[in-house]
Each structure stands twice: as C-alpha cells, then as structure tokens.
Coordinates of C-alpha atoms in Angstrom, one line a residue:
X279 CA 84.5 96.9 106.5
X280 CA 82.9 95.4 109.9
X281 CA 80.2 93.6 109.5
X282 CA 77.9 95.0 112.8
X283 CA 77.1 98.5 111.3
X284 CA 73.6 98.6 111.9
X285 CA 73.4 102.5 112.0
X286 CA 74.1 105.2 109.4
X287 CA 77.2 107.4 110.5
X288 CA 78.4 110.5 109.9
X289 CA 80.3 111.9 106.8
X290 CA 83.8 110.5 106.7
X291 CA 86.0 113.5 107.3
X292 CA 89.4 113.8 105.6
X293 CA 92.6 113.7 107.9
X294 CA 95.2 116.0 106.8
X295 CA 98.9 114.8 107.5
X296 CA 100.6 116.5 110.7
X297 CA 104.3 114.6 110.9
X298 CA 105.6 114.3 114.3
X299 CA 109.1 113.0 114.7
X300 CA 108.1 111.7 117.6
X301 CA 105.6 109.3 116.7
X302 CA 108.3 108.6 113.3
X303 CA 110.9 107.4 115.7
X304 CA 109.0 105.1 118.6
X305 CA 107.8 103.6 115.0
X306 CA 111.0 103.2 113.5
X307 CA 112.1 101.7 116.9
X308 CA 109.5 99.5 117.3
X309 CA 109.5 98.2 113.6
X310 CA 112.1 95.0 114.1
X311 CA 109.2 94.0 116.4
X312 CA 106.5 95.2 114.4
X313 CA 107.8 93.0 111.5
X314 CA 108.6 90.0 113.3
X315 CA 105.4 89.9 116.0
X316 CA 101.8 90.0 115.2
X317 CA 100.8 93.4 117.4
X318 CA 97.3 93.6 115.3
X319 CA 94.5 90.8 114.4
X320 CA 94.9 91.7 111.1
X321 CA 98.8 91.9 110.5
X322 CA 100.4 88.5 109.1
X323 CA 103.7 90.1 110.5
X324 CA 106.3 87.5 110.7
X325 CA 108.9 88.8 108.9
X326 CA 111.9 87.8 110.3
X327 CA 114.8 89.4 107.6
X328 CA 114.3 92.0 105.3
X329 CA 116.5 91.8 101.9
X330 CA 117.3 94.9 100.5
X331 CA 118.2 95.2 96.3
X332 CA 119.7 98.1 95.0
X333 CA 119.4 100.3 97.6
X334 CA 122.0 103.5 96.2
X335 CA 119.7 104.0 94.2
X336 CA 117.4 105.7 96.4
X337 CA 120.6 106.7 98.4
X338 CA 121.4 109.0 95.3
X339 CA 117.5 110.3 94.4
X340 CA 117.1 111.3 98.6
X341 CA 120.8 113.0 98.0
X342 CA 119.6 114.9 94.6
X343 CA 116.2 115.7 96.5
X344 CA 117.5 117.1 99.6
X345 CA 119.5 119.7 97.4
X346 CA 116.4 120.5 95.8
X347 CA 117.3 119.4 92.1
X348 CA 114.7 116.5 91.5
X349 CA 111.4 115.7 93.4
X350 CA 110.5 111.8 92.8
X351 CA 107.4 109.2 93.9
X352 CA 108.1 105.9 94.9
X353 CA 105.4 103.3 93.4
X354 CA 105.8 100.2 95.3
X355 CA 104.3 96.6 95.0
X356 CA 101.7 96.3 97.9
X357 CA 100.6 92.4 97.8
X358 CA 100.0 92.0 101.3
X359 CA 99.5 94.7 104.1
X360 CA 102.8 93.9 105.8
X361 CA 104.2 96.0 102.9
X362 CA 104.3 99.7 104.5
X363 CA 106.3 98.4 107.2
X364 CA 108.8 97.0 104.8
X365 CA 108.6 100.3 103.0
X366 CA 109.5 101.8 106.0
X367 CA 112.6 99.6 107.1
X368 CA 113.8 100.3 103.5
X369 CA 113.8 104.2 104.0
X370 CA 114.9 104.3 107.8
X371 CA 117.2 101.6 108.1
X372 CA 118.5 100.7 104.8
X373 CA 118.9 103.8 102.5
X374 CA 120.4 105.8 105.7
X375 CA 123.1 102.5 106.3
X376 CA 123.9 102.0 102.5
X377 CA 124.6 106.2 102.4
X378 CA 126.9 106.2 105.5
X379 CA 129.0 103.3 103.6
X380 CA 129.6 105.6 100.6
X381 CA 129.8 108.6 102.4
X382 CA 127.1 110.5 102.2
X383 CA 125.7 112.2 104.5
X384 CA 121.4 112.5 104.4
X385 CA 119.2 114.8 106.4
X386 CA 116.9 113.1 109.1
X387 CA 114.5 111.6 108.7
X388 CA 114.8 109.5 105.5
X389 CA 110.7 109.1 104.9
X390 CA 107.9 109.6 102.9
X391 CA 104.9 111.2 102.7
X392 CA 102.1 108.6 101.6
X393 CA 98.7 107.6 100.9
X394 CA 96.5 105.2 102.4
X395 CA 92.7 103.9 101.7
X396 CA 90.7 106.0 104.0
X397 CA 88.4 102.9 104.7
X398 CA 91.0 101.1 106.6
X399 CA 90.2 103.5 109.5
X400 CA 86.4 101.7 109.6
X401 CA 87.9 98.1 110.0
X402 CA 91.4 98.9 111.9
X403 CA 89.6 101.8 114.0
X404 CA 90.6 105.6 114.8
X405 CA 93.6 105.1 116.4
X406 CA 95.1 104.4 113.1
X407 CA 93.6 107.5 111.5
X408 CA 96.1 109.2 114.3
X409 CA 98.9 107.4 114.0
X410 CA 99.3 107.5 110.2
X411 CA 98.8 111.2 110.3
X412 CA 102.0 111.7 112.6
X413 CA 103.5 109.0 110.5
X414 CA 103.1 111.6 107.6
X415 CA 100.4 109.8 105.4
X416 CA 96.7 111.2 104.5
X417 CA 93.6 109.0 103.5
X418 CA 92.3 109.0 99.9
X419 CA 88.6 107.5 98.8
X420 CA 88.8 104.7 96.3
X421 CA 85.8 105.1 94.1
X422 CA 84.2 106.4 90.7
X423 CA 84.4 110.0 91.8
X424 CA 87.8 112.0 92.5
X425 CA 88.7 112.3 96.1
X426 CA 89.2 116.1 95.3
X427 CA 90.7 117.4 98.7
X428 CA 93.1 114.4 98.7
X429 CA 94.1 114.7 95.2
X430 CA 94.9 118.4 96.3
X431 CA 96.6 117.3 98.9
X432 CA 98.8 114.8 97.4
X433 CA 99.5 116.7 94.5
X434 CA 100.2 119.8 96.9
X435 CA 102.9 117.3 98.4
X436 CA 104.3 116.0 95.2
X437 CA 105.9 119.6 94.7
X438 CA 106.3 121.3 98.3
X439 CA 106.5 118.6 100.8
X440 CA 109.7 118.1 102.8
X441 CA 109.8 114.8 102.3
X442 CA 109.3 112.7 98.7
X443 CA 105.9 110.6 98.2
X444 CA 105.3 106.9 98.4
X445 CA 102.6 105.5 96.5
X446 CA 100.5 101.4 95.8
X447 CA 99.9 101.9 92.4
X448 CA 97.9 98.9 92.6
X449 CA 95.6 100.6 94.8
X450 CA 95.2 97.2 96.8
X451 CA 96.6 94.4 98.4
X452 CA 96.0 91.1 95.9
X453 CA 97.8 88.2 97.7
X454 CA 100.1 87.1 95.5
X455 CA 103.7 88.1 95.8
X456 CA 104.4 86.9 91.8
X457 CA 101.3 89.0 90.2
X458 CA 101.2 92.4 89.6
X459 CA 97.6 93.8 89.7
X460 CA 96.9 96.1 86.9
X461 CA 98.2 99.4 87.9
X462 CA 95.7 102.6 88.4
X463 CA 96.8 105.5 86.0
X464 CA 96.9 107.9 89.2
X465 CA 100.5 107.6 89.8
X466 CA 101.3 109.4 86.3
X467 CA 98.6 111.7 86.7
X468 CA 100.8 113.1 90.0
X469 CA 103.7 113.0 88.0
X470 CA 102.5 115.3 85.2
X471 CA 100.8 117.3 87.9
X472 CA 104.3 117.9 89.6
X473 CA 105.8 118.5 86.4
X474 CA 103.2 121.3 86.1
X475 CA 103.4 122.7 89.5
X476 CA 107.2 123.3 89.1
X477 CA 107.1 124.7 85.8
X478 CA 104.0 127.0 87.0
X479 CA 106.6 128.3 89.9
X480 CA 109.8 128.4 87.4
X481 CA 111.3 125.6 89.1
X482 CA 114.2 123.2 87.5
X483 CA 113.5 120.3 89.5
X484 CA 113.3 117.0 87.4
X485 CA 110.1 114.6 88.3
X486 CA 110.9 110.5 88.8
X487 CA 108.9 107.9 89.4
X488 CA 110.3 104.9 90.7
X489 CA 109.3 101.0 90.6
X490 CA 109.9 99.0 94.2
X491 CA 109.0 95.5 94.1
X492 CA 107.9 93.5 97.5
X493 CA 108.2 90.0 97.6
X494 CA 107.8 87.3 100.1
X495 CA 109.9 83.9 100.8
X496 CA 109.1 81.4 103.8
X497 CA 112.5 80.5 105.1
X498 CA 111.5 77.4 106.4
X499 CA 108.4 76.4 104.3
X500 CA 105.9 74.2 107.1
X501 CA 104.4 71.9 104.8
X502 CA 102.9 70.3 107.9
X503 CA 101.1 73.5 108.7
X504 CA 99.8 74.0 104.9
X505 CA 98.3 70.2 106.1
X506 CA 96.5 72.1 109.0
X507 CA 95.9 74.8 107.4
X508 CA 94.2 73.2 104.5
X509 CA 92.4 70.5 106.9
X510 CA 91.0 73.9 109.0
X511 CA 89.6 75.3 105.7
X512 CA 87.7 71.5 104.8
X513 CA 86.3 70.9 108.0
X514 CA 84.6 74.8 107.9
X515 CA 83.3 74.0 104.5
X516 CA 81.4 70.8 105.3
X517 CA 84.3 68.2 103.3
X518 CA 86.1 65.7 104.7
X519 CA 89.5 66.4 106.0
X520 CA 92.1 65.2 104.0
X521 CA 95.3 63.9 105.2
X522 CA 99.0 64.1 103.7
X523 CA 100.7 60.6 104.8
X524 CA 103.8 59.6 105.2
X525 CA 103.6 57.6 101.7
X526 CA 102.6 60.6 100.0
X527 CA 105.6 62.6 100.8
X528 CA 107.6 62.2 97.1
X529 CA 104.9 63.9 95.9
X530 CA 104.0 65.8 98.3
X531 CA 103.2 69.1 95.7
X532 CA 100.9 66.8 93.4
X533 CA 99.0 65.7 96.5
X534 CA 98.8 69.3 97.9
X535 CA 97.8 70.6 94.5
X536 CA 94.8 67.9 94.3
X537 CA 93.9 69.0 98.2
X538 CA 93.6 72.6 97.3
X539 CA 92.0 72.0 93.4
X540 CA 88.9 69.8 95.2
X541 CA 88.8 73.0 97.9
X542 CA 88.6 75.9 95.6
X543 CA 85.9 73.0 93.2
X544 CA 83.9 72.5 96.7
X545 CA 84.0 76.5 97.4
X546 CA 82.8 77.4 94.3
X547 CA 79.8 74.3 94.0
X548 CA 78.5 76.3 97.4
X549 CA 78.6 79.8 95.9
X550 CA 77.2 79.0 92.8
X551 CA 73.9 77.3 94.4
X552 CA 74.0 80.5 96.7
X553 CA 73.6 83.0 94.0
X554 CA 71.0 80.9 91.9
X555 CA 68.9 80.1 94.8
X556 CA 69.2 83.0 96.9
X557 CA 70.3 86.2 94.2
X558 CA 68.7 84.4 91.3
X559 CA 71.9 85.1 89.3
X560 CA 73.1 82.6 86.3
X561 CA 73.7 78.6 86.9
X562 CA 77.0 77.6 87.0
X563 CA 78.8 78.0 84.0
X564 CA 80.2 74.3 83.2
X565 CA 77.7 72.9 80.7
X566 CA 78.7 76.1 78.4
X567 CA 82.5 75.3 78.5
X568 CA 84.5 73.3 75.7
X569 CA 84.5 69.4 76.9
X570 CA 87.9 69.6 76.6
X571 CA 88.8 72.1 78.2
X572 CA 91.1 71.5 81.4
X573 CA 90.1 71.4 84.6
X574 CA 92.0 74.8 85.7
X575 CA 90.5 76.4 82.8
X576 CA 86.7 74.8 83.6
X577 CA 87.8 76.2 87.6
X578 CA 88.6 79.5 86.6
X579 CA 86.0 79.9 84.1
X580 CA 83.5 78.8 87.0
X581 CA 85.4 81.7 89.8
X582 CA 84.7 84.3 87.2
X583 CA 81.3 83.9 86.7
X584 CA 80.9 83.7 90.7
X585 CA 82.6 86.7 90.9
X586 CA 80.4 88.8 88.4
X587 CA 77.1 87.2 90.3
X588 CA 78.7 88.4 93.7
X589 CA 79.3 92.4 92.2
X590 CA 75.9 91.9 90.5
X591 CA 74.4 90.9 93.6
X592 CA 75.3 94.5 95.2
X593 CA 75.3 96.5 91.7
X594 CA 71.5 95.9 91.3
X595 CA 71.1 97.1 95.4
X596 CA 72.9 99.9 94.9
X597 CA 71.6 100.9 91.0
X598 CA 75.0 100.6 89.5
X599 CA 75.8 99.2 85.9
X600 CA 78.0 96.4 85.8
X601 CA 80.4 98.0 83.7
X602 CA 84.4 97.7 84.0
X603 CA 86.9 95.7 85.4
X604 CA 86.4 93.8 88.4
X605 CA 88.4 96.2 90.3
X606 CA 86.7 99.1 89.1
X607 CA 83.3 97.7 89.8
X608 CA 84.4 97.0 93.2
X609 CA 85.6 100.7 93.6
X610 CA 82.5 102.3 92.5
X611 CA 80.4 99.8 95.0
X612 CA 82.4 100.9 97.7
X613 CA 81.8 104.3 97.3
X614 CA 78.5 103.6 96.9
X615 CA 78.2 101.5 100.3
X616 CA 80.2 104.6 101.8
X617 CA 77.4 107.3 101.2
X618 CA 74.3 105.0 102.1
X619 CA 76.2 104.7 105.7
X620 CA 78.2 107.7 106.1
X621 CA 75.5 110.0 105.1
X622 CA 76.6 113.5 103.7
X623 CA 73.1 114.3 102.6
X624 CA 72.6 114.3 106.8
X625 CA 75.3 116.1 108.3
X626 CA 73.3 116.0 111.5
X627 CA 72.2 112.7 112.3
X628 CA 70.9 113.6 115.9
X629 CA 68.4 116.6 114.6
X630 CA 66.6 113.5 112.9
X631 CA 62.7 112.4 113.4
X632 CA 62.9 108.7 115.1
X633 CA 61.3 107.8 112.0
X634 CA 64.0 109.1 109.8
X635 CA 67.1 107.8 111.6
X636 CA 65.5 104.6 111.8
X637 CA 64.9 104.5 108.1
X638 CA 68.7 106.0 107.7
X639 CA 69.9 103.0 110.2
X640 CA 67.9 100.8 108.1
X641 CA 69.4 101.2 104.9
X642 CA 72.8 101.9 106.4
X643 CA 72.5 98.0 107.6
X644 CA 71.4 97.0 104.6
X645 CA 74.3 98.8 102.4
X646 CA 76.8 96.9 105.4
X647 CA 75.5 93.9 104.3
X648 CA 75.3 94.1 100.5
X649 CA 79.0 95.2 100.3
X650 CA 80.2 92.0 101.5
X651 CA 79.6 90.6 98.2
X652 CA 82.0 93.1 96.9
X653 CA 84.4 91.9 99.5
X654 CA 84.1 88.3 98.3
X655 CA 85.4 89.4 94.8
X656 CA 87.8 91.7 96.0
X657 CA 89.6 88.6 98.0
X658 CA 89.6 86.5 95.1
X659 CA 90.4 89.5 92.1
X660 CA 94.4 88.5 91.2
X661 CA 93.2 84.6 92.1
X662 CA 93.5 82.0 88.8
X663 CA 93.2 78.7 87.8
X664 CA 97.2 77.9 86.6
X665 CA 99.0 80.4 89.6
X666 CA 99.9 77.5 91.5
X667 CA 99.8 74.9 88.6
X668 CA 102.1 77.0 87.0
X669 CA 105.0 77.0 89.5
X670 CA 103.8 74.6 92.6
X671 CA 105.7 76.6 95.3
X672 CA 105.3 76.7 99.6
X673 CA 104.7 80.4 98.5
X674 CA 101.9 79.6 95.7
X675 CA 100.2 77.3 97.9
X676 CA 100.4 79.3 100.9
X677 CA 99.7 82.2 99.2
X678 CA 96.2 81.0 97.7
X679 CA 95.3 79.0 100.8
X680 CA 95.3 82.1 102.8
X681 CA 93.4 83.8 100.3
X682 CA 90.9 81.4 101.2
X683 CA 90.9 81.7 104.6
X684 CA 90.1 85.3 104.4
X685 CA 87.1 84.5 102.3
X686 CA 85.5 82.1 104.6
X687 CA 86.5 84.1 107.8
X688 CA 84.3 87.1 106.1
X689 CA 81.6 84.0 105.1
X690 CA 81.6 83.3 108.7
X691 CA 81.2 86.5 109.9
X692 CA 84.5 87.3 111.7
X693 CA 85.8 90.9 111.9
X694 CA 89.8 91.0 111.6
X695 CA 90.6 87.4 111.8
X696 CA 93.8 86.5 112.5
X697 CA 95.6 84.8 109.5
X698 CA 97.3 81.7 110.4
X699 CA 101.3 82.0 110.6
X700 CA 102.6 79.3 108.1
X701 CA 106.5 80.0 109.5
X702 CA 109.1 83.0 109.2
X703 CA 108.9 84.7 106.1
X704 CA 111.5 87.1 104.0
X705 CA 110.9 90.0 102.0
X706 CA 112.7 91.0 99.3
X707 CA 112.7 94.9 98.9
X708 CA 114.1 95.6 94.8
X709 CA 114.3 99.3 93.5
X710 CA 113.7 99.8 89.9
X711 CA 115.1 102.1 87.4
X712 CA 113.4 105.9 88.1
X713 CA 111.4 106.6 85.6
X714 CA 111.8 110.4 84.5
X715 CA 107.9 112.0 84.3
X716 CA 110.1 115.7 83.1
X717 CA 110.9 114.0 79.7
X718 CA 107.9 112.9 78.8
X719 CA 106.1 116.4 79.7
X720 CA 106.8 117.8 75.9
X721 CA 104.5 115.3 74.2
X722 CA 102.3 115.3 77.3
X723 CA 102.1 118.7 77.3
X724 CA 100.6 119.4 73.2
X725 CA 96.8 118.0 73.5
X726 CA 94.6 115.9 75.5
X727 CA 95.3 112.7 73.7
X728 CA 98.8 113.1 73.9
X729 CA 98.1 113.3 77.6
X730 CA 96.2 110.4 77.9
X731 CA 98.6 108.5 75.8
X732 CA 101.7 109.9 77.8
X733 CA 99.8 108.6 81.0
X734 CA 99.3 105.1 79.5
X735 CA 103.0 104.4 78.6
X736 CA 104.1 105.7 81.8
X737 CA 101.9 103.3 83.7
X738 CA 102.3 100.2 81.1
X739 CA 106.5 101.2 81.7
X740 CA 106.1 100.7 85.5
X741 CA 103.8 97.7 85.0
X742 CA 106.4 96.2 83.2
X743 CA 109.0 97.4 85.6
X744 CA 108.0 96.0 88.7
X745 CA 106.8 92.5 86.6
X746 CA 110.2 92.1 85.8
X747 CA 111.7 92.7 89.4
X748 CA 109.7 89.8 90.6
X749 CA 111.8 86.6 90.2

C-alpha cells in the first residue's frame, strides 16, 4: 500500500474478468522479455530460462478438459511475484510445445482464469486492474470477511468458465523459494463447490486439483554483489560496513553467514527500542530465554516477539483482538485499513461538510500509516532463525537479504523500490500429482464435520505435495 494516502477514497469496486485475446497474445509475446527485463519498479524479473517438470501432465488434464470430461484448479507455489509470469510461460509455451510432440492437438489459448489480491491495484496502479481483466483474472479481498461477489465469481468459473482456474493457495508471496507458507483452506472450498455445481446441473465432469511448485536458482551466483548488497543494507542501518577479503574466501559462507546474523541482531536491537519507547509494547525478549539456548534460536525468539508488537501496534488502532496466526492477523488488519480509507459507509465523498471530509481524510491518513506495521510483519512472516543455517546457499542468502531490503525500503519510506538484481536466475516450474476433489465428495458430502475434515486433508495433501516438489 503507498505510503502518501492522506485522503479517504472511495469504495474499492470489484472488476469482473472480460478476456480479450488480444491483450493474451501481445502478453504472451512480450513474456521472454517480461521475464528476462525489469519493465516494473517492483518486478525482480531476471529470469533468464525457465525449466519445465512434468509438463504432460497438464498436456493430458487441458486434453480431458477441452472434451468436457473433468474441470481442474491449478494451486501453484507463489514465493515471489515473478511467479504469474512463469505460470504463464508454463501454459502458453510449454504445455502447447510438449502436446504438439505427442500429438495432440489443444484448442487456443492454453490459459487460465485466476485470482489476484485486489490491493495490488493501490500499490501497482489502475492500469493493472485493466490489464489483468483482459488477461482473464478478477480481484479477491484478503481479509476476515468473505469477499462474497468474488467467491461467486470464482466459483461461477470453477464450473462454467472456458478456461480452467489458477490459484496461490498461499495467498501471498513469502520469499523463500524452499518454504511453503501454510496454505489457506479456500482452494478446497472451490473444489467441493465445483463438485456441487456439477452435480446440481447433472453433470459427469470429475474435479482435480493440482500442486505446481516454483522455484528459483541463480545461474551464476554473484557473491560479490551479496557483498554490496549486504554493505548497502549496513550503511542504511547506521553499522559499519563490513568487507569480504580476499583471505576470507574459503569460507566465504561462514563469513557471509556472520555478516547477515549481526544484520538481522542490529535490525531487530532498533525495532525493539522502537516499540518500547514509541508503542510501549514488551522489552526485548532475551533475559526470558534459556542461557543456553543458541543464538538462532535467541534471534528468532527475539523476531517473533517484534513481530507480535508490530500487529499489536495497529490491532489496538484499529480495535482488533490479537487472535490467530500471523498471517491471519495481518488479513483482518488489512481489511480493516481498507474500510477506514476506502469508505463504503460514504459512497459520496464530494456531498461531504469540509468538516467531515477532513475528519474522513484524517483518519484515512492515519489507518495509511498504522498498516505499515502490518507490512513489516508480513515481509518477515516465512523468515527464521536456521533457513539459511540450515542449508547456507547463494539462494538462502540472497533470498533473506532481499527480504531485508524490502523492509527497510518501506522503513525508509520508498514506494515500489526496485530490488537489487543479484545475477540471472532460473525457475523451476514442477506439476504435481492432481488431486481428485470428486472422490472425496462422498464423505464430504454426509455432515458439516465431515466437510471440514474433507477440506483439511485436502489442503494438508497439497501442503505436503508441493513441500515435496521442492528439492
């Protein structure tokens, strides 16, 4: 969200999905371009080879689909927000060249109907509002209360649309290419929805969900930008700018590994005297941890308690209970922020008193404001204290340097920053196993708890499905 909104807006509207072919194929062009070259702030692009995994598979489920015997959802990984485009040069220029070498022949386009966040119009701007309607996708509101009309939609697309459905089941990006986020339980809602629609209509098709897993490799790690990179992040925090010699080149991931440990210790020092001076929330946490605990632990047990301090900081502006997960707490904050600034209690903004806008503009600034807090946690919500320890990799280090960035970009104030490119990077497109929603509609189908229970073990089975894609 931008960080200048100083006046309450209107109610954000939902935009319904008008395809246009035409605006489908300058896009599927342009994507080689698109993946390799930065054309947005706010797009790592960079991509300079997409690796494709098991791609008949989805050759077979658009063949079974066009004939109008199955309908199926594709739940793919979403870690950073280069990932629709991959999704995209999967469908268009994978599944169509992997069905011409076995022969069969697929109706144009080969696409998806999907759904985005409908706040990433407020930070990218209306023009994307536009161009992922012709694109085929629709916008759905993250937050404590159903997005009715875009439920309605999607599920309304699930059974009739022309084209199948694509779907983040983590319903964000987290950073990390090797850690799943724990998955929303809206993707098996559609499916049993579906399952329901075509029953309703006495139709045979069978319902699959299928697992796609994203992940990134640098094909020519830069170690010596990590140096800048990391050097960038010290000097905007106030610490002397470390240097990798020569000398230090053996062992080059211990030294690294120290650099970004005595960042994320000096990041956290500041943000815990921030919230006890300024928010009056809880001291830092390290006299109340076990002596011998280890320093990752001590880390990660200190990030946690910033993070609850940062949602607490807007919870008590906004009246909420701090109740949930992290990333439910930050969904029902940002719906929250939403109607203090787009205002649906004031559907005409302009038949206001000056006194009454100005009060409206006033809290509207003020709501702008206390969601950046939210925003802080957010960046750091998949972050640990053993993710790079664990497996000291030019991706892991990359990976949770950038994170970093993006949290003192927003610290600073910058709208959109551009991320640093740290060298050409691969992704790794893997389809999974489709997961058949039909045969699980029997138990589904006798009593409320079965439904909730059929709805877990669907999502815990494609959890564990795209985990164990991720090599």
């Amino acid at each position: 969200m931008p960080h200048s909104i100083q006046q309450a807006q209107p109610p954000l509207e939902f935009i319904p999905q008008h395809f246009n072919p035409v605006v489908y194929h300058i896009t599927k062009w342009a994507l080689p371009v698109l993946l390799r070259f930065r054309t947005r702030p706010w797009l790592p692009a960079g991509i300079a080879e997409v690796e494709t995994v098991n791609v008949e598979r989805l050759v077979d489920l658009y063949q079974q689909f066009q004939a109008g015997k199955i309908r199926f959802l594709m739940a793919f990984r979403h870690p950073e927000v280069d990932d629709p485009l991959c999704m995209m040069y999967l469908l268009s220029h994978a599944v169509p060249k992997v069905a011409h070498q076995r022969g069969i022949s697929l109706q144009y386009p080969i696409h998806s109907h999907f759904l985005y966040d409908r706040g990433m119009t407020l930070w990218a701007g209306d023009w994307l509002g536009w161009f992922f309607s012709g694109l085929g996708g629709f916008p759905i509101h993250r937050g404590k209360r159903l997005d009715k009309v875009g439920m309605r939609t999607a599920r309304d697309l699930f059974a009739n649309g022309q084209l199948p459905m694509s779907v983040a089941p983590e319903g964000a990006t987290n950073g990390h290419s090797e850690i799943v986020s724990p998955l929303e339980p809206g993707v098996a809602h559609m499916g049993f929805w579906c399952v329901e629609d075509l029953l309703k209509a006495n139709r045979t098709e069978e319902v699959f969900i299928v697992p796609i897993a994203n992940q990134y490799r640098y094909i020519n790690p830069s170690w010596a930008k990590l140096d800048w990179l990391l050097g960038k992040l010290e000097a905007d925090c106030g610490k002397q700018v470390q240097k990798v010699g020569e000398s230090n080149l053996v062992e080059r991931e211990k030294v690294f590994y120290e650099r970004l440990l005595c960042l994320g210790e000096h990041i956290l020092s500041q943000m815990e005297q921030f919230y006890a001076r300024f928010y009056h929330q809880s001291t830092p946490v390290t006299t109340q941890i076990n002596p011998s605990a280890s320093r990752n632990h001590v880390l990660e047990a200190r990030l946690q308690t910033v993070l609850d301090n940062s949602l607490q900081a807007a919870e008590q502006f906004f009246g909420l209970e701090s109740q949930g997960t992290i990333i439910e707490r930050c969904r029902r904050l940002e719906s929250a922020s939403w109607d203090d600034i787009h205002r649906k209690d004031l559907p005409n903004l302009h038949a206001l008193s000056p006194m009454e806008r100005g009060l409206a503009d006033w809290i509207a600034e003020e709501a702008s404001l206390r969601i950046l807090h939210m925003r802080l946690a957010e960046s750091f919500v998949a972050v640990t204290g053993t993710y790079v320890q664990q497996k000291p990799t030019f991706e892991r280090f990359a990976e949770t340097s950038l994170i970093l960035f993006d949290v003192i970009a927003r610290i600073k104030g910058e709208k959109n920053p551009a991320r640093p490119r740290l060298g050409w990077r691969k992704s790794r497109l893997t389809v999974g196993e489709p997961i058949s929603v039909t045969q699980r509609w029997s138990v589904y189908q006798t009593s409320r708890q079965a439904a909730r229970g059929a709805v877990n073990e669907i999502t815990q089975d494609l959890q564990m499905a795209l985990e164990k894609m991720i090599s």
